[in-house]
Amino acid sequence: SGARLGQLTRGADSALYTTRFGFGTDGTVVAVPKSGAPYNLSGLDATRRRSGITTAPGGALIEGWFIRGGTGSISQLSVTGGAGSERELVTGLGKPVGLAVAGDQLFVSDQNTAQVLVYSLAVVRAQPATAAAGKVLATFTTADGLDLMTAASDGTLYLGGTGGKLFQISPSGAVKTLASGWPALRGVAMEERNRRLFAAVVGAQASDPSSIRIVPLD
């Protein structure tokens, strides 16, 4: 299925973790330890198509997945040795793509419903919740094609999508378009110290190069 790697995060063990989409045949999570030799975690369901992964306070890994023609979920990922195991936290989502955590807030962008939902991380860890239990923070259109996102420490969200726009969502749910006109956006990362974003922009054609664009916030 090709590499098709997703979001990147650092775990409590200092290793980097990223998802591999897999297209329903070889989806997994890839670990990159300090040695620099990456490997696929064993024990994970290869039919699960994964995109988003992030680290919660305390170091727990949270990742999202869906099965084509079925439903999607958010799970907590535990890693022991080279094996991974998943425990579902939120079920019944459509196509969860973007994930972000700020404090106790777990943010999820669902590409199918074009919504950004928010859950209490402590609550869903204690008792798994359904998609309907989430608070709708913001609503977009399916043409926006919501994708990966990131959160500032104050809970402000930044995300893009296949519609080529870069959005900011305030903690109260107010949406602002920061940039537009790009072919498509995938990942977004924030450097709070220097108040700027790094946006992964996909080329308009398969043969066109992708790029990283820097977007100042002030």
JSON list of C-alpha atoms in Angstrom, two decimals:
[
{"chain": "A", "resi": 1, "resn": "SER", "atom": "CA", "xyz": [0.00, 0.00, 0.00]},
{"chain": "A", "resi": 2, "resn": "GLY", "atom": "CA", "xyz": [3.02, 2.30, 0.08]},
{"chain": "A", "resi": 3, "resn": "ALA", "atom": "CA", "xyz": [4.24, 4.20, 3.10]},
{"chain": "A", "resi": 4, "resn": "ARG", "atom": "CA", "xyz": [1.30, 6.66, 3.52]},
{"chain": "A", "resi": 5, "resn": "LEU", "atom": "CA", "xyz": [2.38, 7.76, 6.98]},
{"chain": "A", "resi": 6, "resn": "GLY", "atom": "CA", "xyz": [0.17, 9.95, 9.15]},
{"chain": "A", "resi": 7, "resn": "GLN", "atom": "CA", "xyz": [0.59, 12.13, 12.23]},
{"chain": "A", "resi": 8, "resn": "LEU", "atom": "CA", "xyz": [3.84, 12.08, 14.19]},
{"chain": "A", "resi": 9, "resn": "THR", "atom": "CA", "xyz": [4.16, 12.24, 17.98]},
{"chain": "A", "resi": 10, "resn": "ARG", "atom": "CA", "xyz": [6.72, 11.53, 20.68]},
{"chain": "A", "resi": 11, "resn": "GLY", "atom": "CA", "xyz": [5.88, 8.98, 23.36]},
{"chain": "A", "resi": 12, "resn": "ALA", "atom": "CA", "xyz": [6.85, 8.96, 27.03]},
{"chain": "A", "resi": 13, "resn": "ASP", "atom": "CA", "xyz": [9.67, 6.56, 26.12]},
{"chain": "A", "resi": 14, "resn": "SER", "atom": "CA", "xyz": [11.18, 9.29, 23.86]},
{"chain": "A", "resi": 15, "resn": "ALA", "atom": "CA", "xyz": [10.47, 7.18, 20.75]},
{"chain": "A", "resi": 16, "resn": "LEU", "atom": "CA", "xyz": [8.62, 8.73, 17.83]},
{"chain": "A", "resi": 17, "resn": "TYR", "atom": "CA", "xyz": [5.37, 7.14, 16.71]},
{"chain": "A", "resi": 18, "resn": "THR", "atom": "CA", "xyz": [3.47, 7.58, 13.47]},
{"chain": "A", "resi": 19, "resn": "THR", "atom": "CA", "xyz": [0.54, 5.80, 11.86]},
{"chain": "A", "resi": 20, "resn": "ARG", "atom": "CA", "xyz": [0.54, 3.86, 8.61]},
{"chain": "A", "resi": 21, "resn": "PHE", "atom": "CA", "xyz": [-2.80, 4.06, 6.81]},
{"chain": "A", "resi": 22, "resn": "GLY", "atom": "CA", "xyz": [-2.58, 0.63, 5.22]},
{"chain": "A", "resi": 23, "resn": "PHE", "atom": "CA", "xyz": [-5.69, 0.85, 2.97]},
{"chain": "A", "resi": 24, "resn": "GLY", "atom": "CA", "xyz": [-7.38, -1.97, 4.85]},
{"chain": "A", "resi": 25, "resn": "THR", "atom": "CA", "xyz": [-4.58, -4.51, 4.47]},
{"chain": "A", "resi": 26, "resn": "ASP", "atom": "CA", "xyz": [-1.51, -3.41, 6.43]},
{"chain": "A", "resi": 27, "resn": "GLY", "atom": "CA", "xyz": [-2.48, -0.55, 8.72]},
{"chain": "A", "resi": 28, "resn": "THR", "atom": "CA", "xyz": [-0.30, -0.23, 11.80]},
{"chain": "A", "resi": 29, "resn": "VAL", "atom": "CA", "xyz": [1.71, 2.13, 13.99]},
{"chain": "A", "resi": 30, "resn": "VAL", "atom": "CA", "xyz": [5.40, 2.64, 13.30]},
{"chain": "A", "resi": 31, "resn": "ALA", "atom": "CA", "xyz": [7.84, 3.22, 16.17]},
{"chain": "A", "resi": 32, "resn": "VAL", "atom": "CA", "xyz": [11.16, 5.01, 15.78]},
{"chain": "A", "resi": 33, "resn": "PRO", "atom": "CA", "xyz": [13.32, 4.52, 18.89]},
{"chain": "A", "resi": 34, "resn": "LYS", "atom": "CA", "xyz": [16.41, 6.53, 19.74]},
{"chain": "A", "resi": 35, "resn": "SER", "atom": "CA", "xyz": [18.48, 4.02, 17.79]},
{"chain": "A", "resi": 36, "resn": "GLY", "atom": "CA", "xyz": [16.81, 5.33, 14.65]},
{"chain": "A", "resi": 37, "resn": "ALA", "atom": "CA", "xyz": [15.78, 1.87, 13.38]},
{"chain": "A", "resi": 38, "resn": "PRO", "atom": "CA", "xyz": [12.00, 2.04, 12.73]},
{"chain": "A", "resi": 39, "resn": "TYR", "atom": "CA", "xyz": [9.73, -0.97, 13.10]},
{"chain": "A", "resi": 40, "resn": "ASN", "atom": "CA", "xyz": [6.03, -1.79, 12.86]},
{"chain": "A", "resi": 41, "resn": "LEU", "atom": "CA", "xyz": [4.26, -2.58, 16.13]},
{"chain": "A", "resi": 42, "resn": "SER", "atom": "CA", "xyz": [2.99, -6.15, 16.15]},
{"chain": "A", "resi": 43, "resn": "GLY", "atom": "CA", "xyz": [-0.41, -7.25, 17.42]},
{"chain": "A", "resi": 44, "resn": "LEU", "atom": "CA", "xyz": [-2.49, -4.50, 15.81]},
{"chain": "A", "resi": 45, "resn": "ASP", "atom": "CA", "xyz": [-5.48, -5.09, 13.52]},
{"chain": "A", "resi": 46, "resn": "ALA", "atom": "CA", "xyz": [-4.17, -4.48, 9.98]},
{"chain": "A", "resi": 47, "resn": "THR", "atom": "CA", "xyz": [-7.66, -3.70, 8.61]},
{"chain": "A", "resi": 48, "resn": "ARG", "atom": "CA", "xyz": [-7.87, -0.52, 10.69]},
{"chain": "A", "resi": 49, "resn": "ARG", "atom": "CA", "xyz": [-6.99, 2.56, 8.63]},
{"chain": "A", "resi": 50, "resn": "ARG", "atom": "CA", "xyz": [-5.06, 4.91, 10.91]},
{"chain": "A", "resi": 51, "resn": "SER", "atom": "CA", "xyz": [-4.18, 8.59, 10.41]},
{"chain": "A", "resi": 52, "resn": "GLY", "atom": "CA", "xyz": [-4.08, 10.53, 13.65]},
{"chain": "A", "resi": 53, "resn": "ILE", "atom": "CA", "xyz": [-1.98, 9.83, 16.72]},
{"chain": "A", "resi": 54, "resn": "THR", "atom": "CA", "xyz": [-1.07, 12.13, 19.61]},
{"chain": "A", "resi": 55, "resn": "THR", "atom": "CA", "xyz": [0.33, 12.03, 23.13]},
{"chain": "A", "resi": 56, "resn": "ALA", "atom": "CA", "xyz": [-1.80, 12.85, 26.16]},
{"chain": "A", "resi": 57, "resn": "PRO", "atom": "CA", "xyz": [-0.54, 14.35, 29.43]},
{"chain": "A", "resi": 58, "resn": "GLY", "atom": "CA", "xyz": [1.23, 11.58, 31.29]},
{"chain": "A", "resi": 59, "resn": "GLY", "atom": "CA", "xyz": [2.58, 10.11, 28.06]},
{"chain": "A", "resi": 60, "resn": "ALA", "atom": "CA", "xyz": [-0.32, 7.90, 26.91]},
{"chain": "A", "resi": 61, "resn": "LEU", "atom": "CA", "xyz": [-0.66, 7.47, 23.16]},
{"chain": "A", "resi": 62, "resn": "ILE", "atom": "CA", "xyz": [-4.09, 8.19, 21.64]},
{"chain": "A", "resi": 63, "resn": "GLU", "atom": "CA", "xyz": [-4.87, 7.19, 18.05]},
{"chain": "A", "resi": 64, "resn": "GLY", "atom": "CA", "xyz": [-7.80, 7.14, 15.68]},
{"chain": "A", "resi": 65, "resn": "TRP", "atom": "CA", "xyz": [-8.86, 4.60, 13.08]},
{"chain": "A", "resi": 66, "resn": "PHE", "atom": "CA", "xyz": [-11.76, 3.50, 10.89]},
{"chain": "A", "resi": 67, "resn": "ILE", "atom": "CA", "xyz": [-12.74, 0.50, 8.80]},
{"chain": "A", "resi": 68, "resn": "ARG", "atom": "CA", "xyz": [-14.07, 1.25, 5.34]},
{"chain": "A", "resi": 69, "resn": "GLY", "atom": "CA", "xyz": [-17.80, 0.63, 5.21]},
{"chain": "A", "resi": 70, "resn": "GLY", "atom": "CA", "xyz": [-17.93, 0.46, 8.99]},
{"chain": "A", "resi": 71, "resn": "THR", "atom": "CA", "xyz": [-17.36, 2.86, 11.85]},
{"chain": "A", "resi": 72, "resn": "GLY", "atom": "CA", "xyz": [-14.39, 4.56, 13.39]},
{"chain": "A", "resi": 73, "resn": "SER", "atom": "CA", "xyz": [-13.01, 4.81, 16.91]},
{"chain": "A", "resi": 74, "resn": "ILE", "atom": "CA", "xyz": [-10.48, 6.56, 19.09]},
{"chain": "A", "resi": 75, "resn": "SER", "atom": "CA", "xyz": [-8.27, 4.19, 21.10]},
{"chain": "A", "resi": 76, "resn": "GLN", "atom": "CA", "xyz": [-5.57, 4.39, 23.71]},
{"chain": "A", "resi": 77, "resn": "LEU", "atom": "CA", "xyz": [-2.48, 2.61, 22.45]},
{"chain": "A", "resi": 78, "resn": "SER", "atom": "CA", "xyz": [-0.26, 0.72, 24.87]},
{"chain": "A", "resi": 79, "resn": "VAL", "atom": "CA", "xyz": [3.21, -0.41, 23.80]},
{"chain": "A", "resi": 80, "resn": "THR", "atom": "CA", "xyz": [5.08, -3.29, 25.41]},
{"chain": "A", "resi": 81, "resn": "GLY", "atom": "CA", "xyz": [8.32, -4.25, 23.78]},
{"chain": "A", "resi": 82, "resn": "GLY", "atom": "CA", "xyz": [7.60, -4.28, 20.07]},
{"chain": "A", "resi": 83, "resn": "ALA", "atom": "CA", "xyz": [3.88, -5.03, 20.46]},
{"chain": "A", "resi": 84, "resn": "GLY", "atom": "CA", "xyz": [0.90, -2.73, 20.67]},
{"chain": "A", "resi": 85, "resn": "SER", "atom": "CA", "xyz": [-2.60, -3.14, 22.10]},
{"chain": "A", "resi": 86, "resn": "GLU", "atom": "CA", "xyz": [-5.61, -0.87, 21.71]},
{"chain": "A", "resi": 87, "resn": "ARG", "atom": "CA", "xyz": [-8.40, 0.02, 24.13]},
{"chain": "A", "resi": 88, "resn": "GLU", "atom": "CA", "xyz": [-11.31, 1.95, 22.64]},
{"chain": "A", "resi": 89, "resn": "LEU", "atom": "CA", "xyz": [-12.21, 5.30, 24.20]},
{"chain": "A", "resi": 90, "resn": "VAL", "atom": "CA", "xyz": [-14.76, 6.68, 21.70]},
{"chain": "A", "resi": 91, "resn": "THR", "atom": "CA", "xyz": [-16.80, 4.52, 19.33]},
{"chain": "A", "resi": 92, "resn": "GLY", "atom": "CA", "xyz": [-19.30, 5.11, 16.53]},
{"chain": "A", "resi": 93, "resn": "LEU", "atom": "CA", "xyz": [-17.41, 7.81, 14.66]},
{"chain": "A", "resi": 94, "resn": "GLY", "atom": "CA", "xyz": [-17.47, 8.05, 10.88]},
{"chain": "A", "resi": 95, "resn": "LYS", "atom": "CA", "xyz": [-13.94, 8.75, 9.68]},
{"chain": "A", "resi": 96, "resn": "PRO", "atom": "CA", "xyz": [-11.84, 10.18, 12.52]},
{"chain": "A", "resi": 97, "resn": "VAL", "atom": "CA", "xyz": [-8.75, 11.75, 11.00]},
{"chain": "A", "resi": 98, "resn": "GLY", "atom": "CA", "xyz": [-7.32, 14.54, 13.16]},
{"chain": "A", "resi": 99, "resn": "LEU", "atom": "CA", "xyz": [-6.53, 14.18, 16.85]},
{"chain": "A", "resi": 100, "resn": "ALA", "atom": "CA", "xyz": [-5.26, 16.67, 19.40]},
{"chain": "A", "resi": 101, "resn": "VAL", "atom": "CA", "xyz": [-5.11, 16.87, 23.19]},
{"chain": "A", "resi": 102, "resn": "ALA", "atom": "CA", "xyz": [-4.91, 19.99, 25.37]},
{"chain": "A", "resi": 103, "resn": "GLY", "atom": "CA", "xyz": [-5.14, 19.37, 29.09]},
{"chain": "A", "resi": 104, "resn": "ASP", "atom": "CA", "xyz": [-8.15, 17.12, 29.67]},
{"chain": "A", "resi": 105, "resn": "GLN", "atom": "CA", "xyz": [-9.70, 17.92, 26.30]},
{"chain": "A", "resi": 106, "resn": "LEU", "atom": "CA", "xyz": [-9.59, 15.36, 23.51]},
{"chain": "A", "resi": 107, "resn": "PHE", "atom": "CA", "xyz": [-10.35, 16.86, 20.09]},
{"chain": "A", "resi": 108, "resn": "VAL", "atom": "CA", "xyz": [-11.39, 14.75, 17.10]},
{"chain": "A", "resi": 109, "resn": "SER", "atom": "CA", "xyz": [-12.03, 15.84, 13.51]},
{"chain": "A", "resi": 110, "resn": "ASP", "atom": "CA", "xyz": [-14.48, 13.52, 11.74]},
{"chain": "A", "resi": 111, "resn": "GLN", "atom": "CA", "xyz": [-14.09, 13.83, 7.97]},
{"chain": "A", "resi": 112, "resn": "ASN", "atom": "CA", "xyz": [-17.43, 12.13, 7.25]},
{"chain": "A", "resi": 113, "resn": "THR", "atom": "CA", "xyz": [-19.54, 14.47, 9.38]},
{"chain": "A", "resi": 114, "resn": "ALA", "atom": "CA", "xyz": [-17.29, 17.54, 8.83]},
{"chain": "A", "resi": 115, "resn": "GLN", "atom": "CA", "xyz": [-17.32, 18.21, 12.57]},
{"chain": "A", "resi": 116, "resn": "VAL", "atom": "CA", "xyz": [-14.74, 18.76, 15.27]},
{"chain": "A", "resi": 117, "resn": "LEU", "atom": "CA", "xyz": [-15.81, 17.08, 18.50]},
{"chain": "A", "resi": 118, "resn": "VAL", "atom": "CA", "xyz": [-14.44, 17.45, 22.01]},
{"chain": "A", "resi": 119, "resn": "TYR", "atom": "CA", "xyz": [-14.46, 14.94, 24.87]},
{"chain": "A", "resi": 120, "resn": "SER", "atom": "CA", "xyz": [-13.15, 14.82, 28.41]},
{"chain": "A", "resi": 121, "resn": "LEU", "atom": "CA", "xyz": [-10.11, 12.56, 28.29]},
{"chain": "A", "resi": 122, "resn": "ALA", "atom": "CA", "xyz": [-10.59, 11.52, 31.93]},
{"chain": "A", "resi": 123, "resn": "VAL", "atom": "CA", "xyz": [-14.22, 10.58, 31.31]},
{"chain": "A", "resi": 124, "resn": "VAL", "atom": "CA", "xyz": [-13.63, 8.44, 28.21]},
{"chain": "A", "resi": 125, "resn": "ARG", "atom": "CA", "xyz": [-10.67, 6.73, 29.86]},
{"chain": "A", "resi": 126, "resn": "ALA", "atom": "CA", "xyz": [-12.89, 5.75, 32.77]},
{"chain": "A", "resi": 127, "resn": "GLN", "atom": "CA", "xyz": [-15.80, 4.65, 30.57]},
{"chain": "A", "resi": 128, "resn": "PRO", "atom": "CA", "xyz": [-15.79, 4.45, 26.75]},
{"chain": "A", "resi": 129, "resn": "ALA", "atom": "CA", "xyz": [-18.16, 6.93, 25.11]},
{"chain": "A", "resi": 130, "resn": "THR", "atom": "CA", "xyz": [-20.08, 7.03, 21.84]},
{"chain": "A", "resi": 131, "resn": "ALA", "atom": "CA", "xyz": [-19.58, 9.65, 19.16]},
{"chain": "A", "resi": 132, "resn": "ALA", "atom": "CA", "xyz": [-22.87, 11.28, 20.18]},
{"chain": "A", "resi": 133, "resn": "ALA", "atom": "CA", "xyz": [-21.48, 11.99, 23.65]},
{"chain": "A", "resi": 134, "resn": "GLY", "atom": "CA", "xyz": [-19.00, 14.48, 22.21]},
{"chain": "A", "resi": 135, "resn": "LYS", "atom": "CA", "xyz": [-19.61, 18.22, 22.18]},
{"chain": "A", "resi": 136, "resn": "VAL", "atom": "CA", "xyz": [-19.62, 19.69, 18.68]},
{"chain": "A", "resi": 137, "resn": "LEU", "atom": "CA", "xyz": [-16.98, 22.42, 18.79]},
{"chain": "A", "resi": 138, "resn": "ALA", "atom": "CA", "xyz": [-17.15, 23.45, 15.12]},
{"chain": "A", "resi": 139, "resn": "THR", "atom": "CA", "xyz": [-18.89, 22.39, 11.91]},
{"chain": "A", "resi": 140, "resn": "PHE", "atom": "CA", "xyz": [-17.45, 22.63, 8.39]},
{"chain": "A", "resi": 141, "resn": "THR", "atom": "CA", "xyz": [-18.50, 21.32, 4.97]},
{"chain": "A", "resi": 142, "resn": "THR", "atom": "CA", "xyz": [-17.55, 17.98, 3.48]},
{"chain": "A", "resi": 143, "resn": "ALA", "atom": "CA", "xyz": [-15.72, 19.92, 0.74]},
{"chain": "A", "resi": 144, "resn": "ASP", "atom": "CA", "xyz": [-13.27, 21.15, 3.41]},
{"chain": "A", "resi": 145, "resn": "GLY", "atom": "CA", "xyz": [-12.12, 17.53, 3.84]},
{"chain": "A", "resi": 146, "resn": "LEU", "atom": "CA", "xyz": [-10.90, 17.92, 7.43]},
{"chain": "A", "resi": 147, "resn": "ASP", "atom": "CA", "xyz": [-7.53, 16.31, 8.06]},
{"chain": "A", "resi": 148, "resn": "LEU", "atom": "CA", "xyz": [-4.80, 16.22, 10.74]},
{"chain": "A", "resi": 149, "resn": "MET", "atom": "CA", "xyz": [-4.71, 18.96, 13.37]},
{"chain": "A", "resi": 150, "resn": "THR", "atom": "CA", "xyz": [-2.73, 20.31, 16.28]},
{"chain": "A", "resi": 151, "resn": "ALA", "atom": "CA", "xyz": [-3.61, 22.12, 19.51]},
{"chain": "A", "resi": 152, "resn": "ALA", "atom": "CA", "xyz": [-1.94, 25.02, 21.29]},
{"chain": "A", "resi": 153, "resn": "SER", "atom": "CA", "xyz": [-1.59, 24.83, 25.06]},
{"chain": "A", "resi": 154, "resn": "ASP", "atom": "CA", "xyz": [-4.67, 27.05, 25.50]},
{"chain": "A", "resi": 155, "resn": "GLY", "atom": "CA", "xyz": [-6.84, 24.68, 23.44]},
{"chain": "A", "resi": 156, "resn": "THR", "atom": "CA", "xyz": [-6.80, 26.67, 20.18]},
{"chain": "A", "resi": 157, "resn": "LEU", "atom": "CA", "xyz": [-6.87, 24.24, 17.25]},
{"chain": "A", "resi": 158, "resn": "TYR", "atom": "CA", "xyz": [-5.23, 24.46, 13.84]},
{"chain": "A", "resi": 159, "resn": "LEU", "atom": "CA", "xyz": [-6.14, 22.16, 10.96]},
{"chain": "A", "resi": 160, "resn": "GLY", "atom": "CA", "xyz": [-6.37, 21.94, 7.20]},
{"chain": "A", "resi": 161, "resn": "GLY", "atom": "CA", "xyz": [-7.94, 19.61, 4.70]},
{"chain": "A", "resi": 162, "resn": "THR", "atom": "CA", "xyz": [-8.38, 18.56, 1.11]},
{"chain": "A", "resi": 163, "resn": "GLY", "atom": "CA", "xyz": [-10.19, 21.84, 0.41]},
{"chain": "A", "resi": 164, "resn": "GLY", "atom": "CA", "xyz": [-6.86, 23.67, 0.64]},
{"chain": "A", "resi": 165, "resn": "LYS", "atom": "CA", "xyz": [-7.73, 25.93, 3.59]},
{"chain": "A", "resi": 166, "resn": "LEU", "atom": "CA", "xyz": [-5.94, 26.38, 6.91]},
{"chain": "A", "resi": 167, "resn": "PHE", "atom": "CA", "xyz": [-8.31, 26.94, 9.83]},
{"chain": "A", "resi": 168, "resn": "GLN", "atom": "CA", "xyz": [-8.03, 28.19, 13.39]},
{"chain": "A", "resi": 169, "resn": "ILE", "atom": "CA", "xyz": [-10.66, 27.19, 15.95]},
{"chain": "A", "resi": 170, "resn": "SER", "atom": "CA", "xyz": [-10.76, 29.10, 19.23]},
{"chain": "A", "resi": 171, "resn": "PRO", "atom": "CA", "xyz": [-11.57, 27.34, 22.52]},
{"chain": "A", "resi": 172, "resn": "SER", "atom": "CA", "xyz": [-15.10, 28.77, 22.24]},
{"chain": "A", "resi": 173, "resn": "GLY", "atom": "CA", "xyz": [-15.57, 27.28, 18.76]},
{"chain": "A", "resi": 174, "resn": "ALA", "atom": "CA", "xyz": [-15.06, 30.40, 16.63]},
{"chain": "A", "resi": 175, "resn": "VAL", "atom": "CA", "xyz": [-13.58, 29.47, 13.24]},
{"chain": "A", "resi": 176, "resn": "LYS", "atom": "CA", "xyz": [-11.14, 31.66, 11.32]},
{"chain": "A", "resi": 177, "resn": "THR", "atom": "CA", "xyz": [-9.59, 30.93, 7.91]},
{"chain": "A", "resi": 178, "resn": "LEU", "atom": "CA", "xyz": [-5.87, 31.71, 8.10]},
{"chain": "A", "resi": 179, "resn": "ALA", "atom": "CA", "xyz": [-4.95, 30.77, 4.53]},
{"chain": "A", "resi": 180, "resn": "SER", "atom": "CA", "xyz": [-6.61, 29.37, 1.42]},
{"chain": "A", "resi": 181, "resn": "GLY", "atom": "CA", "xyz": [-5.94, 28.51, -2.21]},
{"chain": "A", "resi": 182, "resn": "TRP", "atom": "CA", "xyz": [-3.58, 25.59, -1.65]},
{"chain": "A", "resi": 183, "resn": "PRO", "atom": "CA", "xyz": [-4.32, 22.27, -3.41]},
{"chain": "A", "resi": 184, "resn": "ALA", "atom": "CA", "xyz": [-4.71, 20.37, -0.11]},
{"chain": "A", "resi": 185, "resn": "LEU", "atom": "CA", "xyz": [-3.32, 20.33, 3.41]},
{"chain": "A", "resi": 186, "resn": "ARG", "atom": "CA", "xyz": [-2.43, 17.27, 5.46]},
{"chain": "A", "resi": 187, "resn": "GLY", "atom": "CA", "xyz": [-0.57, 17.85, 8.71]},
{"chain": "A", "resi": 188, "resn": "VAL", "atom": "CA", "xyz": [-0.18, 21.02, 10.76]},
{"chain": "A", "resi": 189, "resn": "ALA", "atom": "CA", "xyz": [2.36, 21.59, 13.54]},
{"chain": "A", "resi": 190, "resn": "MET", "atom": "CA", "xyz": [2.75, 24.58, 15.84]},
{"chain": "A", "resi": 191, "resn": "GLU", "atom": "CA", "xyz": [5.82, 26.22, 17.31]},
{"chain": "A", "resi": 192, "resn": "GLU", "atom": "CA", "xyz": [4.35, 28.21, 20.19]},
{"chain": "A", "resi": 193, "resn": "ARG", "atom": "CA", "xyz": [7.59, 29.91, 21.18]},
{"chain": "A", "resi": 194, "resn": "ASN", "atom": "CA", "xyz": [7.87, 31.70, 17.84]},
{"chain": "A", "resi": 195, "resn": "ARG", "atom": "CA", "xyz": [4.10, 31.83, 17.15]},
{"chain": "A", "resi": 196, "resn": "ARG", "atom": "CA", "xyz": [4.12, 30.10, 13.80]},
{"chain": "A", "resi": 197, "resn": "LEU", "atom": "CA", "xyz": [2.59, 27.09, 12.06]},
{"chain": "A", "resi": 198, "resn": "PHE", "atom": "CA", "xyz": [4.13, 24.55, 9.73]},
{"chain": "A", "resi": 199, "resn": "ALA", "atom": "CA", "xyz": [1.59, 23.30, 7.18]},
{"chain": "A", "resi": 200, "resn": "ALA", "atom": "CA", "xyz": [2.14, 20.26, 4.96]},
{"chain": "A", "resi": 201, "resn": "VAL", "atom": "CA", "xyz": [0.79, 21.20, 1.52]},
{"chain": "A", "resi": 202, "resn": "VAL", "atom": "CA", "xyz": [0.19, 18.49, -1.08]},
{"chain": "A", "resi": 203, "resn": "GLY", "atom": "CA", "xyz": [1.00, 19.12, -4.74]},
{"chain": "A", "resi": 204, "resn": "ALA", "atom": "CA", "xyz": [-1.92, 19.71, -7.11]},
{"chain": "A", "resi": 205, "resn": "GLN", "atom": "CA", "xyz": [-0.92, 16.73, -9.28]},
{"chain": "A", "resi": 206, "resn": "ALA", "atom": "CA", "xyz": [0.63, 13.43, -8.26]},
{"chain": "A", "resi": 207, "resn": "SER", "atom": "CA", "xyz": [3.82, 14.47, -10.05]},
{"chain": "A", "resi": 208, "resn": "ASP", "atom": "CA", "xyz": [3.98, 17.85, -8.26]},
{"chain": "A", "resi": 209, "resn": "PRO", "atom": "CA", "xyz": [6.18, 18.14, -5.15]},
{"chain": "A", "resi": 210, "resn": "SER", "atom": "CA", "xyz": [4.64, 18.61, -1.74]},
{"chain": "A", "resi": 211, "resn": "SER", "atom": "CA", "xyz": [5.97, 21.35, 0.52]},
{"chain": "A", "resi": 212, "resn": "ILE", "atom": "CA", "xyz": [6.07, 22.69, 4.07]},
{"chain": "A", "resi": 213, "resn": "ARG", "atom": "CA", "xyz": [4.73, 26.25, 4.37]},
{"chain": "A", "resi": 214, "resn": "ILE", "atom": "CA", "xyz": [5.44, 28.49, 7.37]},
{"chain": "A", "resi": 215, "resn": "VAL", "atom": "CA", "xyz": [2.49, 30.60, 8.52]},
{"chain": "A", "resi": 216, "resn": "PRO", "atom": "CA", "xyz": [3.17, 33.34, 11.13]},
{"chain": "A", "resi": 217, "resn": "LEU", "atom": "CA", "xyz": [0.38, 33.76, 13.67]},
{"chain": "A", "resi": 218, "resn": "ASP", "atom": "CA", "xyz": [1.02, 37.38, 14.68]}
]
